[in-house]
Amino acid sequence: MLDNIEKITINDIIENLRERMHSLAVSYGLSHPQVLEASQLLDHEISKYYHQLRNH
């Protein structure tokens, strides 16, 4: 049953956040609050990723 469920990895999350931030930046400019929020979320996920790498 679990074979049919797609695993979402931290790499997928990072890539999705990166694409979202880029799209928002193109639409609103780099200093828009939504772009800054997306950037912060992306930074947080990248930090989690590097933390996982160091602990394995």
PDB file of C-alpha atoms in Angstrom:
ATOM      1  CA  MET A   1       0.000   0.000   0.000  1.00  0.00           C
ATOM      2  CA  LEU A   2       2.779   2.464   0.814  1.00  0.00           C
ATOM      3  CA  ASP A   3       4.450   1.682  -2.522  1.00  0.00           C
ATOM      4  CA  ASN A   4       1.879   3.902  -4.231  1.00  0.00           C
ATOM      5  CA  ILE A   5       2.635   6.931  -2.058  1.00  0.00           C
ATOM      6  CA  GLU A   6       5.293   9.233  -3.476  1.00  0.00           C
ATOM      7  CA  LYS A   7       7.996  10.104  -0.981  1.00  0.00           C
ATOM      8  CA  ILE A   8       8.669  13.797  -0.633  1.00  0.00           C
ATOM      9  CA  THR A   9      12.290  14.430   0.228  1.00  0.00           C
ATOM     10  CA  ILE A  10      13.930  17.514   1.642  1.00  0.00           C
ATOM     11  CA  ASN A  11      15.483  17.964  -1.816  1.00  0.00           C
ATOM     12  CA  ASP A  12      11.980  18.152  -3.307  1.00  0.00           C
ATOM     13  CA  ILE A  13      10.940  20.698  -0.695  1.00  0.00           C
ATOM     14  CA  ILE A  14      14.017  22.826  -1.363  1.00  0.00           C
ATOM     15  CA  GLU A  15      13.490  22.711  -5.115  1.00  0.00           C
ATOM     16  CA  ASN A  16       9.802  23.633  -4.797  1.00  0.00           C
ATOM     17  CA  LEU A  17      10.613  26.541  -2.495  1.00  0.00           C
ATOM     18  CA  ARG A  18      13.357  27.729  -4.845  1.00  0.00           C
ATOM     19  CA  GLU A  19      10.968  27.680  -7.806  1.00  0.00           C
ATOM     20  CA  ARG A  20       8.300  29.511  -5.797  1.00  0.00           C
ATOM     21  CA  MET A  21      10.747  32.175  -4.665  1.00  0.00           C
ATOM     22  CA  HIS A  22      11.971  32.689  -8.226  1.00  0.00           C
ATOM     23  CA  SER A  23       8.428  32.985  -9.553  1.00  0.00           C
ATOM     24  CA  LEU A  24       7.491  35.493  -6.858  1.00  0.00           C
ATOM     25  CA  ALA A  25      10.661  37.510  -7.510  1.00  0.00           C
ATOM     26  CA  VAL A  26       9.878  37.732 -11.219  1.00  0.00           C
ATOM     27  CA  SER A  27       6.315  38.825 -10.470  1.00  0.00           C
ATOM     28  CA  TYR A  28       6.869  41.214  -7.575  1.00  0.00           C
ATOM     29  CA  GLY A  29      10.551  42.124  -7.420  1.00  0.00           C
ATOM     30  CA  LEU A  30      13.228  41.014  -4.991  1.00  0.00           C
ATOM     31  CA  SER A  31      12.224  43.221  -2.071  1.00  0.00           C
ATOM     32  CA  HIS A  32       8.547  42.228  -1.916  1.00  0.00           C
ATOM     33  CA  PRO A  33       7.494  40.736   1.459  1.00  0.00           C
ATOM     34  CA  GLN A  34       6.293  37.492  -0.158  1.00  0.00           C
ATOM     35  CA  VAL A  35       9.694  37.014  -1.826  1.00  0.00           C
ATOM     36  CA  LEU A  36      11.490  37.697   1.447  1.00  0.00           C
ATOM     37  CA  GLU A  37       9.265  35.196   3.260  1.00  0.00           C
ATOM     38  CA  ALA A  38       9.889  32.561   0.583  1.00  0.00           C
ATOM     39  CA  SER A  39      13.626  33.222   0.866  1.00  0.00           C
ATOM     40  CA  GLN A  40      13.515  32.718   4.625  1.00  0.00           C
ATOM     41  CA  LEU A  41      11.619  29.447   4.248  1.00  0.00           C
ATOM     42  CA  LEU A  42      14.144  28.283   1.673  1.00  0.00           C
ATOM     43  CA  ASP A  43      17.048  29.227   3.959  1.00  0.00           C
ATOM     44  CA  HIS A  44      15.439  27.287   6.806  1.00  0.00           C
ATOM     45  CA  GLU A  45      15.045  24.133   4.705  1.00  0.00           C
ATOM     46  CA  ILE A  46      18.609  24.390   3.391  1.00  0.00           C
ATOM     47  CA  SER A  47      19.854  24.701   6.976  1.00  0.00           C
ATOM     48  CA  LYS A  48      17.873  21.586   7.932  1.00  0.00           C
ATOM     49  CA  TYR A  49      19.370  19.753   4.954  1.00  0.00           C
ATOM     50  CA  TYR A  50      22.960  20.616   5.924  1.00  0.00           C
ATOM     51  CA  HIS A  51      22.234  19.719   9.536  1.00  0.00           C
ATOM     52  CA  GLN A  52      21.030  16.276   8.407  1.00  0.00           C
ATOM     53  CA  LEU A  53      24.168  15.817   6.300  1.00  0.00           C
ATOM     54  CA  ARG A  54      26.430  16.578   9.264  1.00  0.00           C
ATOM     55  CA  ASN A  55      24.588  14.133  11.513  1.00  0.00           C
ATOM     56  CA  HIS A  56      24.751  11.136   9.169  1.00  0.00           C
TER      57      HIS A  56
END
